């Protein structure tokens, strides 16, 4: 079983959380793309989808799934998305694909946040995967210096990449994140940072981990 097969299996397992007549929030990335393909098989039973990125919106539309503006939605019954790293405490690093801000808004709007990963994403401590931080372009150097002086880690500018919101990404290498909720809260207060890739304050309600031995569901 390849890693991609495991991603597909996790995506398929998430379909169980989709309820008839609901609006479904959809994340970004290769695992989320598999979920979109699964969602297409039941598209007649949902009212539409909210996309966490332009890329996701395009894929949903290609499948003939109606994409609803996030501002038109009070609440989403379920939001399904992948992650770059996850712990058994259901804390995540996200934003490898650069869609972290819209993903965090979608997670906040959702009643049930279902995260789908293959087993390679499971870690004991977050931080081997560089933490993505979306930054207002003119604050890039200030925020990078702030990390070096006060928070640690090595900020690396993601060259040639602009987010759907017109901002830039700093990837912070070398962190060992022992207290994800605390760090997420601290980063929420740094001027110039739009969003950090820690999903710990609004963690998923369900983590579906797909491995060689099958599916494990953590809550
Ligand atoms: C995008 C994300 C993705 O969920 C994360 O990068 C995982 O991607 P993939 O499913 O391709 O491994 O946060 O911003």
mmCIF file of C-alpha atoms and ligand atoms in Angstrom:
data_model
loop_
_atom_site.group_PDB
_atom_site.id
_atom_site.type_symbol
_atom_site.label_atom_id
_atom_site.label_comp_id
_atom_site.label_asym_id
_atom_site.label_seq_id
_atom_site.Cartn_x
_atom_site.Cartn_y
_atom_site.Cartn_z
ATOM 1 C CA UNK A 1 0.000 0.000 0.000
ATOM 2 C CA UNK A 2 1.490 3.333 -1.047
ATOM 3 C CA UNK A 3 1.240 6.595 0.869
ATOM 4 C CA UNK A 4 -1.228 7.806 -1.745
ATOM 5 C CA UNK A 5 -3.394 4.691 -1.238
ATOM 6 C CA UNK A 6 -3.426 5.485 2.491
ATOM 7 C CA UNK A 7 -4.459 9.097 1.786
ATOM 8 C CA UNK A 8 -7.295 7.784 -0.411
ATOM 9 C CA UNK A 9 -8.454 5.398 2.322
ATOM 10 C CA UNK A 10 -8.498 8.213 4.909
ATOM 11 C CA UNK A 11 -10.474 10.404 2.502
ATOM 12 C CA UNK A 12 -13.018 7.666 1.878
ATOM 13 C CA UNK A 13 -13.453 7.073 5.616
ATOM 14 C CA UNK A 14 -14.316 10.763 6.108
ATOM 15 C CA UNK A 15 -17.412 10.428 3.893
ATOM 16 C CA UNK A 16 -19.140 8.805 6.847
ATOM 17 C CA UNK A 17 -19.202 12.228 8.569
ATOM 18 C CA UNK A 18 -21.006 13.960 5.706
ATOM 19 C CA UNK A 19 -24.698 14.375 6.413
ATOM 20 C CA UNK A 20 -27.476 14.570 3.836
ATOM 21 C CA UNK A 21 -28.507 18.112 2.891
ATOM 22 C CA UNK A 22 -25.506 19.791 4.522
ATOM 23 C CA UNK A 23 -22.821 22.206 3.376
ATOM 24 C CA UNK A 24 -19.424 20.558 3.500
ATOM 25 C CA UNK A 25 -16.184 22.429 4.173
ATOM 26 C CA UNK A 26 -13.276 21.161 2.127
ATOM 27 C CA UNK A 27 -9.564 21.561 2.819
ATOM 28 C CA UNK A 28 -6.563 21.798 0.527
ATOM 29 C CA UNK A 29 -3.825 19.391 -0.545
ATOM 30 C CA UNK A 30 -3.471 15.923 -1.990
ATOM 31 C CA UNK A 31 -5.445 14.174 0.779
ATOM 32 C CA UNK A 32 -8.228 16.762 0.556
ATOM 33 C CA UNK A 33 -8.227 16.270 -3.228
ATOM 34 C CA UNK A 34 -8.983 12.582 -2.695
ATOM 35 C CA UNK A 35 -11.806 13.634 -0.394
ATOM 36 C CA UNK A 36 -13.219 15.880 -3.132
ATOM 37 C CA UNK A 37 -13.192 12.933 -5.533
ATOM 38 C CA UNK A 38 -15.087 10.848 -2.943
ATOM 39 C CA UNK A 39 -17.512 13.705 -2.272
ATOM 40 C CA UNK A 40 -18.325 13.839 -5.983
ATOM 41 C CA UNK A 41 -19.815 10.346 -5.712
ATOM 42 C CA UNK A 42 -22.512 11.683 -3.325
ATOM 43 C CA UNK A 43 -22.813 15.225 -4.681
ATOM 44 C CA UNK A 44 -26.570 14.869 -5.195
ATOM 45 C CA UNK A 45 -27.010 14.417 -1.452
ATOM 46 C CA UNK A 46 -25.254 17.602 -0.260
ATOM 47 C CA UNK A 47 -26.253 21.256 -0.567
ATOM 48 C CA UNK A 48 -22.810 22.398 -1.691
ATOM 49 C CA UNK A 49 -19.292 22.950 -0.454
ATOM 50 C CA UNK A 50 -17.127 25.695 0.983
ATOM 51 C CA UNK A 51 -13.566 25.743 -0.341
ATOM 52 C CA UNK A 52 -10.462 26.562 1.693
ATOM 53 C CA UNK A 53 -8.496 27.654 -1.375
ATOM 54 C CA UNK A 54 -8.862 28.637 -5.014
ATOM 55 C CA UNK A 55 -7.298 25.301 -5.982
ATOM 56 C CA UNK A 56 -9.943 23.392 -4.026
ATOM 57 C CA UNK A 57 -12.739 25.533 -5.470
ATOM 58 C CA UNK A 58 -11.550 24.699 -8.980
ATOM 59 C CA UNK A 59 -11.499 20.956 -8.283
ATOM 60 C CA UNK A 60 -14.952 21.043 -6.661
ATOM 61 C CA UNK A 61 -16.405 22.918 -9.631
ATOM 62 C CA UNK A 62 -14.827 20.466 -12.095
ATOM 63 C CA UNK A 63 -16.784 17.748 -10.323
ATOM 64 C CA UNK A 64 -19.988 19.792 -10.629
ATOM 65 C CA UNK A 65 -20.168 20.513 -6.884
ATOM 66 C CA UNK A 66 -21.559 23.957 -6.094
ATOM 67 C CA UNK A 67 -19.044 26.174 -4.278
ATOM 68 C CA UNK A 68 -20.598 28.494 -1.704
ATOM 69 C CA UNK A 69 -18.929 31.705 -0.502
ATOM 70 C CA UNK A 70 -17.714 31.326 3.075
ATOM 71 C CA UNK A 71 -19.461 34.584 4.022
ATOM 72 C CA UNK A 72 -22.813 33.052 3.122
ATOM 73 C CA UNK A 73 -22.398 30.251 5.645
ATOM 74 C CA UNK A 74 -23.174 30.567 9.365
ATOM 75 C CA UNK A 75 -21.993 27.127 10.221
ATOM 76 C CA UNK A 76 -20.700 24.053 8.408
ATOM 77 C CA UNK A 77 -21.798 20.654 9.673
ATOM 78 C CA UNK A 78 -18.409 19.205 8.814
ATOM 79 C CA UNK A 79 -15.009 20.407 7.595
ATOM 80 C CA UNK A 80 -12.609 17.818 6.189
ATOM 81 C CA UNK A 81 -8.919 18.560 5.659
ATOM 82 C CA UNK A 82 -5.455 17.000 5.735
ATOM 83 C CA UNK A 83 -2.419 18.010 7.798
ATOM 84 C CA UNK A 84 1.357 18.087 7.609
ATOM 85 C CA UNK A 85 1.842 16.755 11.138
ATOM 86 C CA UNK A 86 -0.538 15.466 13.798
ATOM 87 C CA UNK A 87 -0.214 14.236 17.364
ATOM 88 C CA UNK A 88 -2.367 11.809 19.306
ATOM 89 C CA UNK A 89 -3.655 14.848 21.214
ATOM 90 C CA UNK A 90 -5.137 16.031 17.883
ATOM 91 C CA UNK A 91 -2.830 19.020 17.559
ATOM 92 C CA UNK A 92 -1.768 19.805 13.995
ATOM 93 C CA UNK A 93 0.682 21.647 11.824
ATOM 94 C CA UNK A 94 -0.960 22.735 8.578
ATOM 95 C CA UNK A 95 -0.142 25.092 5.735
ATOM 96 C CA UNK A 96 2.352 23.084 3.722
ATOM 97 C CA UNK A 97 0.201 24.038 0.732
ATOM 98 C CA UNK A 98 -0.029 27.643 1.921
ATOM 99 C CA UNK A 99 -3.804 27.644 2.487
ATOM 100 C CA UNK A 100 -3.624 27.901 6.291
ATOM 101 C CA UNK A 101 -5.630 31.108 6.749
ATOM 102 C CA UNK A 102 -8.723 30.006 4.856
ATOM 103 C CA UNK A 103 -8.346 26.540 6.377
ATOM 104 C CA UNK A 104 -8.345 28.001 9.875
ATOM 105 C CA UNK A 105 -11.458 30.068 9.139
ATOM 106 C CA UNK A 106 -13.211 26.985 7.752
ATOM 107 C CA UNK A 107 -12.240 24.961 10.832
ATOM 108 C CA UNK A 108 -13.578 27.749 13.071
ATOM 109 C CA UNK A 109 -16.905 27.736 11.222
ATOM 110 C CA UNK A 110 -17.350 23.998 11.438
ATOM 111 C CA UNK A 111 -19.358 22.033 13.948
ATOM 112 C CA UNK A 112 -17.212 18.967 13.307
ATOM 113 C CA UNK A 113 -13.631 19.230 12.056
ATOM 114 C CA UNK A 114 -12.429 15.942 10.613
ATOM 115 C CA UNK A 115 -8.712 15.675 9.851
ATOM 116 C CA UNK A 116 -7.534 12.953 7.459
ATOM 117 C CA UNK A 117 -3.914 11.813 7.387
ATOM 118 C CA UNK A 118 -1.774 8.856 6.454
ATOM 119 C CA UNK A 119 0.315 7.378 9.243
ATOM 120 C CA UNK A 120 3.527 9.132 8.124
ATOM 121 C CA UNK A 121 2.057 12.395 9.465
ATOM 122 C CA UNK A 122 1.842 11.169 13.069
ATOM 123 C CA UNK A 123 4.505 12.548 15.434
ATOM 124 C CA UNK A 124 5.089 12.706 19.173
ATOM 125 C CA UNK A 125 6.112 16.367 19.117
ATOM 126 C CA UNK A 126 5.203 18.900 16.418
ATOM 127 C CA UNK A 127 7.971 20.779 14.648
ATOM 128 C CA UNK A 128 9.977 18.485 12.405
ATOM 129 C CA UNK A 129 7.800 19.836 9.626
ATOM 130 C CA UNK A 130 8.612 23.565 9.338
ATOM 131 C CA UNK A 131 5.793 25.659 10.793
ATOM 132 C CA UNK A 132 4.170 27.798 8.058
ATOM 133 C CA UNK A 133 3.341 31.357 9.046
ATOM 134 C CA UNK A 134 1.373 33.645 6.713
ATOM 135 C CA UNK A 135 2.677 37.196 6.929
ATOM 136 C CA UNK A 136 1.735 40.595 5.486
ATOM 137 C CA UNK A 137 4.464 41.133 2.833
ATOM 138 C CA UNK A 138 5.862 44.344 4.383
ATOM 139 C CA UNK A 139 6.178 42.638 7.798
ATOM 140 C CA UNK A 140 8.289 39.734 6.518
ATOM 141 C CA UNK A 141 11.621 40.899 7.931
ATOM 142 C CA UNK A 142 10.115 42.124 11.202
ATOM 143 C CA UNK A 143 8.380 38.792 11.834
ATOM 144 C CA UNK A 144 11.500 36.812 10.849
ATOM 145 C CA UNK A 145 13.604 38.856 13.318
ATOM 146 C CA UNK A 146 10.949 38.384 16.007
ATOM 147 C CA UNK A 147 11.318 34.602 15.694
ATOM 148 C CA UNK A 148 15.098 34.744 15.850
ATOM 149 C CA UNK A 149 15.155 37.095 18.872
ATOM 150 C CA UNK A 150 12.230 35.859 20.935
ATOM 151 C CA UNK A 151 10.786 32.556 19.807
ATOM 152 C CA UNK A 152 13.599 30.518 18.304
ATOM 153 C CA UNK A 153 13.531 28.561 15.089
ATOM 154 C CA UNK A 154 14.971 29.464 11.727
ATOM 155 C CA UNK A 155 12.570 31.395 9.493
ATOM 156 C CA UNK A 156 12.881 30.712 5.774
ATOM 157 C CA UNK A 157 11.017 32.834 3.240
ATOM 158 C CA UNK A 158 8.985 30.644 0.841
ATOM 159 C CA UNK A 159 10.283 32.224 -2.342
ATOM 160 C CA UNK A 160 8.025 32.677 -5.346
ATOM 161 C CA UNK A 161 4.875 31.858 -3.378
ATOM 162 C CA UNK A 162 1.920 34.169 -2.737
ATOM 163 C CA UNK A 163 -1.103 33.007 -0.768
ATOM 164 C CA UNK A 164 -4.675 33.296 -2.064
ATOM 165 C CA UNK A 165 -4.879 36.346 0.224
ATOM 166 C CA UNK A 166 -1.902 38.118 -1.390
ATOM 167 C CA UNK A 167 0.490 37.463 1.491
ATOM 168 C CA UNK A 168 3.814 35.596 1.892
ATOM 169 C CA UNK A 169 4.832 32.570 3.929
ATOM 170 C CA UNK A 170 7.703 32.126 6.356
ATOM 171 C CA UNK A 171 8.470 28.468 7.127
ATOM 172 C CA UNK A 172 9.958 28.152 10.604
ATOM 173 C CA UNK A 173 12.488 25.315 10.832
ATOM 174 C CA UNK A 174 13.931 23.719 13.928
ATOM 175 C CA UNK A 175 11.066 24.168 16.394
ATOM 176 C CA UNK A 176 10.204 21.531 18.946
ATOM 177 C CA UNK A 177 6.677 22.514 19.918
ATOM 178 C CA UNK A 178 5.985 21.157 23.384
ATOM 179 C CA UNK A 179 3.013 23.456 24.072
ATOM 180 C CA UNK A 180 1.132 23.997 20.795
ATOM 181 C CA UNK A 181 -1.808 25.897 22.318
ATOM 182 C CA UNK A 182 0.576 28.320 24.059
ATOM 183 C CA UNK A 183 2.695 28.920 20.963
ATOM 184 C CA UNK A 184 -0.370 29.333 18.733
ATOM 185 C CA UNK A 185 -1.741 31.931 21.159
ATOM 186 C CA UNK A 186 1.590 33.781 21.313
ATOM 187 C CA UNK A 187 1.875 33.869 17.532
ATOM 188 C CA UNK A 188 -1.673 35.194 17.267
ATOM 189 C CA UNK A 189 -0.359 38.328 18.981
ATOM 190 C CA UNK A 190 2.660 39.044 16.788
ATOM 191 C CA UNK A 191 2.068 42.089 14.610
ATOM 192 C CA UNK A 192 2.280 41.285 10.921
ATOM 193 C CA UNK A 193 1.379 37.616 11.255
ATOM 194 C CA UNK A 194 -1.960 36.865 9.621
ATOM 195 C CA UNK A 195 -2.157 33.199 10.621
ATOM 196 C CA UNK A 196 0.153 30.544 11.991
ATOM 197 C CA UNK A 197 -0.080 26.903 10.952
ATOM 198 C CA UNK A 198 -0.722 25.504 14.416
ATOM 199 C CA UNK A 199 -4.220 24.058 14.705
ATOM 200 C CA UNK A 200 -4.360 23.421 18.447
ATOM 201 C CA UNK A 201 -6.828 25.981 19.833
ATOM 202 C CA UNK A 202 -9.462 24.772 17.376
ATOM 203 C CA UNK A 203 -8.163 21.225 17.037
ATOM 204 C CA UNK A 204 -9.980 18.611 14.977
ATOM 205 C CA UNK A 205 -12.810 16.729 16.652
ATOM 206 C CA UNK A 206 -11.888 13.575 14.784
ATOM 207 C CA UNK A 207 -8.510 12.465 13.437
ATOM 208 C CA UNK A 208 -8.642 9.669 10.865
ATOM 209 C CA UNK A 209 -5.250 7.981 10.508
ATOM 210 C CA UNK A 210 -4.824 5.601 7.620
ATOM 211 C CA UNK A 211 -2.042 3.041 7.811
ATOM 212 C CA UNK A 212 -0.859 -0.245 6.375
ATOM 213 C CA UNK A 213 -3.016 -2.014 8.959
ATOM 214 C CA UNK A 214 -6.179 -0.053 8.281
ATOM 215 C CA UNK A 215 -7.968 2.994 9.633
ATOM 216 C CA UNK A 216 -7.660 4.311 13.165
ATOM 217 C CA UNK A 217 -10.029 7.009 14.419
ATOM 218 C CA UNK A 218 -8.887 9.278 17.250
ATOM 219 C CA UNK A 219 -11.234 11.651 19.073
HETATM 220 C C1 LIG B 1 -2.481 22.874 2.937
HETATM 221 C C2 LIG B 1 -2.466 21.938 4.079
HETATM 222 C C3 LIG B 1 -2.544 20.495 3.782
HETATM 223 O O1 LIG B 1 -3.599 19.935 4.497
HETATM 224 C C4 LIG B 1 -1.255 19.827 4.186
HETATM 225 O O2 LIG B 1 -0.189 20.480 3.534
HETATM 226 C C5 LIG B 1 -1.249 18.334 3.842
HETATM 227 O O3 LIG B 1 -1.161 18.148 2.474
HETATM 228 P P1 LIG B 1 -1.212 16.727 1.795
HETATM 229 O O4 LIG B 1 -2.590 16.178 2.036
HETATM 230 O O5 LIG B 1 -0.948 17.013 0.338
HETATM 231 O O6 LIG B 1 -0.143 15.861 2.416
HETATM 232 O O7 LIG B 1 -2.407 22.318 5.219
HETATM 233 O O8 LIG B 1 -2.313 24.202 3.340
#
